[in-house]
Amino acid sequence: MNDIILARALHVLAVVVWIGGVAMATTVILPAVRRGDLGPERLKAFQAIERRFVWQARVAVLVVGLSGIYMTARLDLWDRFRSVDFWWMHAMVAVWFIFAFVLFIGEPFILHGRFHRWAVSRPELAFGWLYKVHCVLLVLALITVFGAVAGSQGWALF
Ligand code: HEM
């Protein structure tokens, strides 16, 4: 049983680093960058912060995914994916896939160059869009954390 306790502890620790960082970026850093509070070169300011956080987020996403799959397999929880009562299990996997796609494929291969060009030509629009996307992802992640903590303690919506 100790292995499951360890997996759960690592799972939650990595969720804290990852979603905590997303919350900080969305509610504190991006609004400051958008308003030019961190200097007139908004793209440079944003990239200096993003470059450092993106690796923390990538490692955290890997730890969350591996520990989550480990717990699901060890506790044989696959049946949960057949029931809407466990909507929060689906939410965890969905949020995980969205972020994994953005961090490992979207950011390095698609967004990096395009966002750079967009932020140079139309900064208001580009940073406004970036802020909105972060808000949507943060809300989804927070609902998921709430549902997972409450749901794993037996709290049911229906
Ligand atoms: C591949 C993706 C994931 C899998 C397979 C997975 C799987 C699991 C499992 C099996 C549990 C234990 C449930 C129980 O004890 O009944 C759990 C708990 C939890 N997960 Fe995930 N998870 C994943 C991603 C995520 C993500 C993306 C988040 C956050 C946004 C998250 C947040 C949590 C939280 C907060 C708990 C509750 C811990 C507790 O209160 O003990 N998980 N996860």
mmCIF file with all atom_site columns, N, CA, C and O in Angstrom, residues 14-64:
data_model
loop_
_atom_site.group_PDB
_atom_site.id
_atom_site.type_symbol
_atom_site.label_atom_id
_atom_site.label_alt_id
_atom_site.label_comp_id
_atom_site.label_asym_id
_atom_site.label_entity_id
_atom_site.label_seq_id
_atom_site.pdbx_PDB_ins_code
_atom_site.Cartn_x
_atom_site.Cartn_y
_atom_site.Cartn_z
_atom_site.occupancy
_atom_site.B_iso_or_equiv
_atom_site.pdbx_formal_charge
_atom_site.auth_seq_id
_atom_site.auth_comp_id
_atom_site.auth_asym_id
_atom_site.auth_atom_id
_atom_site.pdbx_PDB_model_num
ATOM 1   N N  . ALA A 1 14 ? 2.861  17.315 -7.682  1.00 0.00 ? 14 ALA A N  1
ATOM 2   C CA . ALA A 1 14 ? 3.074  17.800 -9.051  1.00 0.00 ? 14 ALA A CA 1
ATOM 3   C C  . ALA A 1 14 ? 1.890  18.654 -9.516  1.00 0.00 ? 14 ALA A C  1
ATOM 4   O O  . ALA A 1 14 ? 2.079  19.643 -10.235 1.00 0.00 ? 14 ALA A O  1
ATOM 5   N N  . VAL A 1 15 ? 0.664  18.294 -9.095  1.00 0.00 ? 15 VAL A N  1
ATOM 6   C CA . VAL A 1 15 ? -0.509 19.114 -9.445  1.00 0.00 ? 15 VAL A CA 1
ATOM 7   C C  . VAL A 1 15 ? -0.356 20.510 -8.839  1.00 0.00 ? 15 VAL A C  1
ATOM 8   O O  . VAL A 1 15 ? -0.646 21.524 -9.489  1.00 0.00 ? 15 VAL A O  1
ATOM 9   N N  . VAL A 1 16 ? 0.145  20.572 -7.599  1.00 0.00 ? 16 VAL A N  1
ATOM 10  C CA . VAL A 1 16 ? 0.314  21.868 -6.924  1.00 0.00 ? 16 VAL A CA 1
ATOM 11  C C  . VAL A 1 16 ? 1.294  22.747 -7.702  1.00 0.00 ? 16 VAL A C  1
ATOM 12  O O  . VAL A 1 16 ? 1.017  23.923 -7.983  1.00 0.00 ? 16 VAL A O  1
ATOM 13  N N  . VAL A 1 17 ? 2.460  22.166 -8.084  1.00 0.00 ? 17 VAL A N  1
ATOM 14  C CA . VAL A 1 17 ? 3.473  22.939 -8.823  1.00 0.00 ? 17 VAL A CA 1
ATOM 15  C C  . VAL A 1 17 ? 2.902  23.421 -10.154 1.00 0.00 ? 17 VAL A C  1
ATOM 16  O O  . VAL A 1 17 ? 3.014  24.601 -10.515 1.00 0.00 ? 17 VAL A O  1
ATOM 17  N N  . TRP A 1 18 ? 2.249  22.506 -10.862 1.00 0.00 ? 18 TRP A N  1
ATOM 18  C CA . TRP A 1 18 ? 1.757  22.789 -12.221 1.00 0.00 ? 18 TRP A CA 1
ATOM 19  C C  . TRP A 1 18 ? 0.583  23.776 -12.197 1.00 0.00 ? 18 TRP A C  1
ATOM 20  O O  . TRP A 1 18 ? 0.649  24.861 -12.787 1.00 0.00 ? 18 TRP A O  1
ATOM 21  N N  . ILE A 1 19 ? -0.502 23.418 -11.510 1.00 0.00 ? 19 ILE A N  1
ATOM 22  C CA . ILE A 1 19 ? -1.701 24.267 -11.552 1.00 0.00 ? 19 ILE A CA 1
ATOM 23  C C  . ILE A 1 19 ? -1.468 25.561 -10.754 1.00 0.00 ? 19 ILE A C  1
ATOM 24  O O  . ILE A 1 19 ? -1.986 26.615 -11.111 1.00 0.00 ? 19 ILE A O  1
ATOM 25  N N  . GLY A 1 20 ? -0.646 25.474 -9.720  1.00 0.00 ? 20 GLY A N  1
ATOM 26  C CA . GLY A 1 20 ? -0.288 26.693 -8.981  1.00 0.00 ? 20 GLY A CA 1
ATOM 27  C C  . GLY A 1 20 ? 0.429  27.675 -9.898  1.00 0.00 ? 20 GLY A C  1
ATOM 28  O O  . GLY A 1 20 ? 0.164  28.873 -9.878  1.00 0.00 ? 20 GLY A O  1
ATOM 29  N N  . GLY A 1 21 ? 1.335  27.145 -10.715 1.00 0.00 ? 21 GLY A N  1
ATOM 30  C CA . GLY A 1 21 ? 2.067  27.987 -11.671 1.00 0.00 ? 21 GLY A CA 1
ATOM 31  C C  . GLY A 1 21 ? 1.132  28.585 -12.711 1.00 0.00 ? 21 GLY A C  1
ATOM 32  O O  . GLY A 1 21 ? 1.264  29.757 -13.080 1.00 0.00 ? 21 GLY A O  1
ATOM 33  N N  . VAL A 1 22 ? 0.173  27.790 -13.176 1.00 0.00 ? 22 VAL A N  1
ATOM 34  C CA . VAL A 1 22 ? -0.788 28.290 -14.165 1.00 0.00 ? 22 VAL A CA 1
ATOM 35  C C  . VAL A 1 22 ? -1.628 29.404 -13.534 1.00 0.00 ? 22 VAL A C  1
ATOM 36  O O  . VAL A 1 22 ? -1.910 30.432 -14.169 1.00 0.00 ? 22 VAL A O  1
ATOM 37  N N  . ALA A 1 23 ? -2.016 29.227 -12.270 1.00 0.00 ? 23 ALA A N  1
ATOM 38  C CA . ALA A 1 23 ? -2.824 30.243 -11.575 1.00 0.00 ? 23 ALA A CA 1
ATOM 39  C C  . ALA A 1 23 ? -2.035 31.547 -11.441 1.00 0.00 ? 23 ALA A C  1
ATOM 40  O O  . ALA A 1 23 ? -2.555 32.643 -11.681 1.00 0.00 ? 23 ALA A O  1
ATOM 41  N N  . MET A 1 24 ? -0.769 31.422 -11.073 1.00 0.00 ? 24 MET A N  1
ATOM 42  C CA . MET A 1 24 ? 0.099  32.601 -10.916 1.00 0.00 ? 24 MET A CA 1
ATOM 43  C C  . MET A 1 24 ? 0.272  33.324 -12.265 1.00 0.00 ? 24 MET A C  1
ATOM 44  O O  . MET A 1 24 ? 0.149  34.536 -12.359 1.00 0.00 ? 24 MET A O  1
ATOM 45  N N  . ALA A 1 25 ? 0.543  32.528 -13.306 1.00 0.00 ? 25 ALA A N  1
ATOM 46  C CA . ALA A 1 25 ? 0.738  33.121 -14.638 1.00 0.00 ? 25 ALA A CA 1
ATOM 47  C C  . ALA A 1 25 ? -0.537 33.834 -15.099 1.00 0.00 ? 25 ALA A C  1
ATOM 48  O O  . ALA A 1 25 ? -0.475 34.937 -15.647 1.00 0.00 ? 25 ALA A O  1
ATOM 49  N N  . THR A 1 26 ? -1.694 33.201 -14.853 1.00 0.00 ? 26 THR A N  1
ATOM 50  C CA . THR A 1 26 ? -2.958 33.741 -15.371 1.00 0.00 ? 26 THR A CA 1
ATOM 51  C C  . THR A 1 26 ? -3.429 34.973 -14.606 1.00 0.00 ? 26 THR A C  1
ATOM 52  O O  . THR A 1 26 ? -3.897 35.939 -15.207 1.00 0.00 ? 26 THR A O  1
ATOM 53  N N  . THR A 1 27 ? -3.328 34.924 -13.290 1.00 0.00 ? 27 THR A N  1
ATOM 54  C CA . THR A 1 27 ? -3.953 35.994 -12.496 1.00 0.00 ? 27 THR A CA 1
ATOM 55  C C  . THR A 1 27 ? -2.982 37.119 -12.119 1.00 0.00 ? 27 THR A C  1
ATOM 56  O O  . THR A 1 27 ? -3.417 38.198 -11.751 1.00 0.00 ? 27 THR A O  1
ATOM 57  N N  . VAL A 1 28 ? -1.670 36.843 -12.203 1.00 0.00 ? 28 VAL A N  1
ATOM 58  C CA . VAL A 1 28 ? -0.711 37.870 -11.778 1.00 0.00 ? 28 VAL A CA 1
ATOM 59  C C  . VAL A 1 28 ? 0.201  38.315 -12.930 1.00 0.00 ? 28 VAL A C  1
ATOM 60  O O  . VAL A 1 28 ? 0.269  39.505 -13.250 1.00 0.00 ? 28 VAL A O  1
ATOM 61  N N  . ILE A 1 29 ? 0.880  37.329 -13.548 1.00 0.00 ? 29 ILE A N  1
ATOM 62  C CA . ILE A 1 29 ? 1.923  37.698 -14.514 1.00 0.00 ? 29 ILE A CA 1
ATOM 63  C C  . ILE A 1 29 ? 1.356  38.215 -15.835 1.00 0.00 ? 29 ILE A C  1
ATOM 64  O O  . ILE A 1 29 ? 1.757  39.277 -16.310 1.00 0.00 ? 29 ILE A O  1
ATOM 65  N N  . LEU A 1 30 ? 0.404  37.475 -16.401 1.00 0.00 ? 30 LEU A N  1
ATOM 66  C CA . LEU A 1 30 ? -0.125 37.909 -17.707 1.00 0.00 ? 30 LEU A CA 1
ATOM 67  C C  . LEU A 1 30 ? -0.801 39.283 -17.664 1.00 0.00 ? 30 LEU A C  1
ATOM 68  O O  . LEU A 1 30 ? -0.544 40.113 -18.541 1.00 0.00 ? 30 LEU A O  1
ATOM 69  N N  . PRO A 1 31 ? -1.639 39.559 -16.639 1.00 0.00 ? 31 PRO A N  1
ATOM 70  C CA . PRO A 1 31 ? -2.207 40.915 -16.583 1.00 0.00 ? 31 PRO A CA 1
ATOM 71  C C  . PRO A 1 31 ? -1.125 41.994 -16.472 1.00 0.00 ? 31 PRO A C  1
ATOM 72  O O  . PRO A 1 31 ? -1.233 43.059 -17.094 1.00 0.00 ? 31 PRO A O  1
ATOM 73  N N  . ALA A 1 32 ? -0.051 41.711 -15.705 1.00 0.00 ? 32 ALA A N  1
ATOM 74  C CA . ALA A 1 32 ? 1.034  42.695 -15.567 1.00 0.00 ? 32 ALA A CA 1
ATOM 75  C C  . ALA A 1 32 ? 1.765  42.878 -16.892 1.00 0.00 ? 32 ALA A C  1
ATOM 76  O O  . ALA A 1 32 ? 2.079  44.006 -17.295 1.00 0.00 ? 32 ALA A O  1
ATOM 77  N N  . VAL A 1 33 ? 2.018  41.764 -17.594 1.00 0.00 ? 33 VAL A N  1
ATOM 78  C CA . VAL A 1 33 ? 2.701  41.845 -18.897 1.00 0.00 ? 33 VAL A CA 1
ATOM 79  C C  . VAL A 1 33 ? 1.831  42.622 -19.880 1.00 0.00 ? 33 VAL A C  1
ATOM 80  O O  . VAL A 1 33 ? 2.299  43.513 -20.593 1.00 0.00 ? 33 VAL A O  1
ATOM 81  N N  . ARG A 1 34 ? 0.540  42.299 -19.918 1.00 0.00 ? 34 ARG A N  1
ATOM 82  C CA . ARG A 1 34 ? -0.391 42.958 -20.846 1.00 0.00 ? 34 ARG A CA 1
ATOM 83  C C  . ARG A 1 34 ? -0.407 44.465 -20.656 1.00 0.00 ? 34 ARG A C  1
ATOM 84  O O  . ARG A 1 34 ? -0.477 45.230 -21.607 1.00 0.00 ? 34 ARG A O  1
ATOM 85  N N  . ARG A 1 35 ? -0.369 44.889 -19.389 1.00 0.00 ? 35 ARG A N  1
ATOM 86  C CA . ARG A 1 35 ? -0.430 46.329 -19.106 1.00 0.00 ? 35 ARG A CA 1
ATOM 87  C C  . ARG A 1 35 ? 0.923  47.018 -19.275 1.00 0.00 ? 35 ARG A C  1
ATOM 88  O O  . ARG A 1 35 ? 1.038  48.228 -19.111 1.00 0.00 ? 35 ARG A O  1
ATOM 89  N N  . GLY A 1 36 ? 1.980  46.218 -19.537 1.00 0.00 ? 36 GLY A N  1
ATOM 90  C CA . GLY A 1 36 ? 3.315  46.796 -19.720 1.00 0.00 ? 36 GLY A CA 1
ATOM 91  C C  . GLY A 1 36 ? 3.993  47.125 -18.399 1.00 0.00 ? 36 GLY A C  1
ATOM 92  O O  . GLY A 1 36 ? 4.984  47.857 -18.367 1.00 0.00 ? 36 GLY A O  1
ATOM 93  N N  . ASP A 1 37 ? 3.482  46.551 -17.267 1.00 0.00 ? 37 ASP A N  1
ATOM 94  C CA . ASP A 1 37 ? 4.070  46.831 -15.954 1.00 0.00 ? 37 ASP A CA 1
ATOM 95  C C  . ASP A 1 37 ? 5.484  46.245 -15.816 1.00 0.00 ? 37 ASP A C  1
ATOM 96  O O  . ASP A 1 37 ? 6.258  46.674 -14.962 1.00 0.00 ? 37 ASP A O  1
ATOM 97  N N  . LEU A 1 38 ? 5.794  45.226 -16.627 1.00 0.00 ? 38 LEU A N  1
ATOM 98  C CA . LEU A 1 38 ? 7.121  44.600 -16.535 1.00 0.00 ? 38 LEU A CA 1
ATOM 99  C C  . LEU A 1 38 ? 8.056  45.152 -17.616 1.00 0.00 ? 38 LEU A C  1
ATOM 100 O O  . LEU A 1 38 ? 9.052  44.525 -17.966 1.00 0.00 ? 38 LEU A O  1
ATOM 101 N N  . GLY A 1 39 ? 7.699  46.291 -18.158 1.00 0.00 ? 39 GLY A N  1
ATOM 102 C CA . GLY A 1 39 ? 8.537  46.922 -19.180 1.00 0.00 ? 39 GLY A CA 1
ATOM 103 C C  . GLY A 1 39 ? 7.788  46.999 -20.497 1.00 0.00 ? 39 GLY A C  1
ATOM 104 O O  . GLY A 1 39 ? 6.843  46.237 -20.719 1.00 0.00 ? 39 GLY A O  1
ATOM 105 N N  . PRO A 1 40 ? 8.227  47.911 -21.383 1.00 0.00 ? 40 PRO A N  1
ATOM 106 C CA . PRO A 1 40 ? 7.518  48.104 -22.654 1.00 0.00 ? 40 PRO A CA 1
ATOM 107 C C  . PRO A 1 40 ? 7.660  46.917 -23.610 1.00 0.00 ? 40 PRO A C  1
ATOM 108 O O  . PRO A 1 40 ? 6.825  46.694 -24.471 1.00 0.00 ? 40 PRO A O  1
ATOM 109 N N  . GLU A 1 41 ? 8.729  46.129 -23.426 1.00 0.00 ? 41 GLU A N  1
ATOM 110 C CA . GLU A 1 41 ? 8.918  44.977 -24.325 1.00 0.00 ? 41 GLU A CA 1
ATOM 111 C C  . GLU A 1 41 ? 8.150  43.790 -23.764 1.00 0.00 ? 41 GLU A C  1
ATOM 112 O O  . GLU A 1 41 ? 8.707  42.935 -23.066 1.00 0.00 ? 41 GLU A O  1
ATOM 113 N N  . ARG A 1 42 ? 6.859  43.759 -24.095 1.00 0.00 ? 42 ARG A N  1
ATOM 114 C CA . ARG A 1 42 ? 5.976  42.765 -23.487 1.00 0.00 ? 42 ARG A CA 1
ATOM 115 C C  . ARG A 1 42 ? 6.336  41.333 -23.855 1.00 0.00 ? 42 ARG A C  1
ATOM 116 O O  . ARG A 1 42 ? 6.312  40.446 -23.016 1.00 0.00 ? 42 ARG A O  1
ATOM 117 N N  . LEU A 1 43 ? 6.698  41.135 -25.122 1.00 0.00 ? 43 LEU A N  1
ATOM 118 C CA . LEU A 1 43 ? 7.027  39.779 -25.568 1.00 0.00 ? 43 LEU A CA 1
ATOM 119 C C  . LEU A 1 43 ? 8.269  39.255 -24.850 1.00 0.00 ? 43 LEU A C  1
ATOM 120 O O  . LEU A 1 43 ? 8.321  38.104 -24.413 1.00 0.00 ? 43 LEU A O  1
ATOM 121 N N  . LYS A 1 44 ? 9.259  40.137 -24.683 1.00 0.00 ? 44 LYS A N  1
ATOM 122 C CA . LYS A 1 44 ? 10.503 39.740 -24.013 1.00 0.00 ? 44 LYS A CA 1
ATOM 123 C C  . LYS A 1 44 ? 10.225 39.374 -22.548 1.00 0.00 ? 44 LYS A C  1
ATOM 124 O O  . LYS A 1 44 ? 10.727 38.367 -22.040 1.00 0.00 ? 44 LYS A O  1
ATOM 125 N N  . ALA A 1 45 ? 9.418  40.200 -21.893 1.00 0.00 ? 45 ALA A N  1
ATOM 126 C CA . ALA A 1 45 ? 9.080  39.950 -20.494 1.00 0.00 ? 45 ALA A CA 1
ATOM 127 C C  . ALA A 1 45 ? 8.337  38.623 -20.365 1.00 0.00 ? 45 ALA A C  1
ATOM 128 O O  . ALA A 1 45 ? 8.641  37.793 -19.504 1.00 0.00 ? 45 ALA A O  1
ATOM 129 N N  . PHE A 1 46 ? 7.360  38.400 -21.254 1.00 0.00 ? 46 PHE A N  1
ATOM 130 C CA . PHE A 1 46 ? 6.575  37.173 -21.207 1.00 0.00 ? 46 PHE A CA 1
ATOM 131 C C  . PHE A 1 46 ? 7.460  35.951 -21.444 1.00 0.00 ? 46 PHE A C  1
ATOM 132 O O  . PHE A 1 46 ? 7.392  34.956 -20.718 1.00 0.00 ? 46 PHE A O  1
ATOM 133 N N  . GLN A 1 47 ? 8.342  36.045 -22.452 1.00 0.00 ? 47 GLN A N  1
ATOM 134 C CA . GLN A 1 47 ? 9.178  34.885 -22.790 1.00 0.00 ? 47 GLN A CA 1
ATOM 135 C C  . GLN A 1 47 ? 10.182 34.555 -21.688 1.00 0.00 ? 47 GLN A C  1
ATOM 136 O O  . GLN A 1 47 ? 10.491 33.391 -21.457 1.00 0.00 ? 47 GLN A O  1
ATOM 137 N N  . ALA A 1 48 ? 10.684 35.594 -20.995 1.00 0.00 ? 48 ALA A N  1
ATOM 138 C CA . ALA A 1 48 ? 11.652 35.349 -19.909 1.00 0.00 ? 48 ALA A CA 1
ATOM 139 C C  . ALA A 1 48 ? 11.007 34.506 -18.805 1.00 0.00 ? 48 ALA A C  1
ATOM 140 O O  . ALA A 1 48 ? 11.642 33.635 -18.214 1.00 0.00 ? 48 ALA A O  1
ATOM 141 N N  . ILE A 1 49 ? 9.725  34.748 -18.548 1.00 0.00 ? 49 ILE A N  1
ATOM 142 C CA . ILE A 1 49 ? 9.026  34.005 -17.495 1.00 0.00 ? 49 ILE A CA 1
ATOM 143 C C  . ILE A 1 49 ? 8.598  32.630 -18.013 1.00 0.00 ? 49 ILE A C  1
ATOM 144 O O  . ILE A 1 49 ? 8.809  31.614 -17.367 1.00 0.00 ? 49 ILE A O  1
ATOM 145 N N  . GLU A 1 50 ? 8.026  32.629 -19.207 1.00 0.00 ? 50 GLU A N  1
ATOM 146 C CA . GLU A 1 50 ? 7.507  31.386 -19.775 1.00 0.00 ? 50 GLU A CA 1
ATOM 147 C C  . GLU A 1 50 ? 8.607  30.345 -19.977 1.00 0.00 ? 50 GLU A C  1
ATOM 148 O O  . GLU A 1 50 ? 8.422  29.166 -19.692 1.00 0.00 ? 50 GLU A O  1
ATOM 149 N N  . ARG A 1 51 ? 9.792  30.814 -20.445 1.00 0.00 ? 51 ARG A N  1
ATOM 150 C CA . ARG A 1 51 ? 10.920 29.915 -20.707 1.00 0.00 ? 51 ARG A CA 1
ATOM 151 C C  . ARG A 1 51 ? 11.305 29.122 -19.458 1.00 0.00 ? 51 ARG A C  1
ATOM 152 O O  . ARG A 1 51 ? 11.641 27.949 -19.522 1.00 0.00 ? 51 ARG A O  1
ATOM 153 N N  . ARG A 1 52 ? 11.213 29.798 -18.295 1.00 0.00 ? 52 ARG A N  1
ATOM 154 C CA . ARG A 1 52 ? 11.591 29.133 -17.043 1.00 0.00 ? 52 ARG A CA 1
ATOM 155 C C  . ARG A 1 52 ? 10.491 28.218 -16.539 1.00 0.00 ? 52 ARG A C  1
ATOM 156 O O  . ARG A 1 52 ? 10.746 27.144 -16.011 1.00 0.00 ? 52 ARG A O  1
ATOM 157 N N  . PHE A 1 53 ? 9.236  28.646 -16.689 1.00 0.00 ? 53 PHE A N  1
ATOM 158 C CA . PHE A 1 53 ? 8.140  27.839 -16.132 1.00 0.00 ? 53 PHE A CA 1
ATOM 159 C C  . PHE A 1 53 ? 7.808  26.625 -16.989 1.00 0.00 ? 53 PHE A C  1
ATOM 160 O O  . PHE A 1 53 ? 7.389  25.589 -16.464 1.00 0.00 ? 53 PHE A O  1
ATOM 161 N N  . VAL A 1 54 ? 8.022  26.721 -18.295 1.00 0.00 ? 54 VAL A N  1
ATOM 162 C CA . VAL A 1 54 ? 7.556  25.659 -19.176 1.00 0.00 ? 54 VAL A CA 1
ATOM 163 C C  . VAL A 1 54 ? 8.206  24.302 -18.821 1.00 0.00 ? 54 VAL A C  1
ATOM 164 O O  . VAL A 1 54 ? 7.561  23.259 -18.882 1.00 0.00 ? 54 VAL A O  1
ATOM 165 N N  . TRP A 1 55 ? 9.459  24.327 -18.365 1.00 0.00 ? 55 TRP A N  1
ATOM 166 C CA . TRP A 1 55 ? 10.121 23.059 -18.021 1.00 0.00 ? 55 TRP A CA 1
ATOM 167 C C  . TRP A 1 55 ? 9.599  22.488 -16.712 1.00 0.00 ? 55 TRP A C  1
ATOM 168 O O  . TRP A 1 55 ? 9.448  21.276 -16.567 1.00 0.00 ? 55 TRP A O  1
ATOM 169 N N  . GLN A 1 56 ? 9.304  23.380 -15.770 1.00 0.00 ? 56 GLN A N  1
ATOM 170 C CA . GLN A 1 56 ? 8.677  22.909 -14.521 1.00 0.00 ? 56 GLN A CA 1
ATOM 171 C C  . GLN A 1 56 ? 7.339  22.248 -14.848 1.00 0.00 ? 56 GLN A C  1
ATOM 172 O O  . GLN A 1 56 ? 7.011  21.186 -14.318 1.00 0.00 ? 56 GLN A O  1
ATOM 173 N N  . ALA A 1 57 ? 6.573  22.910 -15.706 1.00 0.00 ? 57 ALA A N  1
ATOM 174 C CA . ALA A 1 57 ? 5.250  22.390 -16.063 1.00 0.00 ? 57 ALA A CA 1
ATOM 175 C C  . ALA A 1 57 ? 5.377  21.046 -16.785 1.00 0.00 ? 57 ALA A C  1
ATOM 176 O O  . ALA A 1 57 ? 4.617  20.113 -16.511 1.00 0.00 ? 57 ALA A O  1
ATOM 177 N N  . ARG A 1 58 ? 6.358  20.922 -17.684 1.00 0.00 ? 58 ARG A N  1
ATOM 178 C CA . ARG A 1 58 ? 6.521  19.663 -18.428 1.00 0.00 ? 58 ARG A CA 1
ATOM 179 C C  . ARG A 1 58 ? 6.841  18.511 -17.484 1.00 0.00 ? 58 ARG A C  1
ATOM 180 O O  . ARG A 1 58 ? 6.264  17.425 -17.584 1.00 0.00 ? 58 ARG A O  1
ATOM 181 N N  . VAL A 1 59 ? 7.771  18.737 -16.554 1.00 0.00 ? 59 VAL A N  1
ATOM 182 C CA . VAL A 1 59 ? 8.141  17.672 -15.604 1.00 0.00 ? 59 VAL A CA 1
ATOM 183 C C  . VAL A 1 59 ? 6.926  17.326 -14.743 1.00 0.00 ? 59 VAL A C  1
ATOM 184 O O  . VAL A 1 59 ? 6.601  16.144 -14.530 1.00 0.00 ? 59 VAL A O  1
ATOM 185 N N  . ALA A 1 60 ? 6.215  18.359 -14.259 1.00 0.00 ? 60 ALA A N  1
ATOM 186 C CA . ALA A 1 60 ? 5.049  18.126 -13.398 1.00 0.00 ? 60 ALA A CA 1
ATOM 187 C C  . ALA A 1 60 ? 3.978  17.330 -14.140 1.00 0.00 ? 60 ALA A C  1
ATOM 188 O O  . ALA A 1 60 ? 3.385  16.404 -13.580 1.00 0.00 ? 60 ALA A O  1
ATOM 189 N N  . VAL A 1 61 ? 3.744  17.671 -15.414 1.00 0.00 ? 61 VAL A N  1
ATOM 190 C CA . VAL A 1 61 ? 2.719  16.953 -16.201 1.00 0.00 ? 61 VAL A CA 1
ATOM 191 C C  . VAL A 1 61 ? 3.105  15.467 -16.338 1.00 0.00 ? 61 VAL A C  1
ATOM 192 O O  . VAL A 1 61 ? 2.246  14.585 -16.218 1.00 0.00 ? 61 VAL A O  1
ATOM 193 N N  . LEU A 1 62 ? 4.389  15.204 -16.547 1.00 0.00 ? 62 LEU A N  1
ATOM 194 C CA . LEU A 1 62 ? 4.827  13.806 -16.659 1.00 0.00 ? 62 LEU A CA 1
ATOM 195 C C  . LEU A 1 62 ? 4.605  13.065 -15.337 1.00 0.00 ? 62 LEU A C  1
ATOM 196 O O  . LEU A 1 62 ? 4.111  11.937 -15.322 1.00 0.00 ? 62 LEU A O  1
ATOM 197 N N  . VAL A 1 63 ? 4.961  13.707 -14.219 1.00 0.00 ? 63 VAL A N  1
ATOM 198 C CA . VAL A 1 63 ? 4.801  13.055 -12.903 1.00 0.00 ? 63 VAL A CA 1
ATOM 199 C C  . VAL A 1 63 ? 3.318  12.808 -12.618 1.00 0.00 ? 63 VAL A C  1
ATOM 200 O O  . VAL A 1 63 ? 2.932  11.712 -12.165 1.00 0.00 ? 63 VAL A O  1
ATOM 201 N N  . VAL A 1 64 ? 2.464  13.793 -12.925 1.00 0.00 ? 64 VAL A N  1
ATOM 202 C CA . VAL A 1 64 ? 1.021  13.625 -12.694 1.00 0.00 ? 64 VAL A CA 1
ATOM 203 C C  . VAL A 1 64 ? 0.488  12.460 -13.534 1.00 0.00 ? 64 VAL A C  1
ATOM 204 O O  . VAL A 1 64 ? -0.248 11.606 -13.035 1.00 0.00 ? 64 VAL A O  1
#
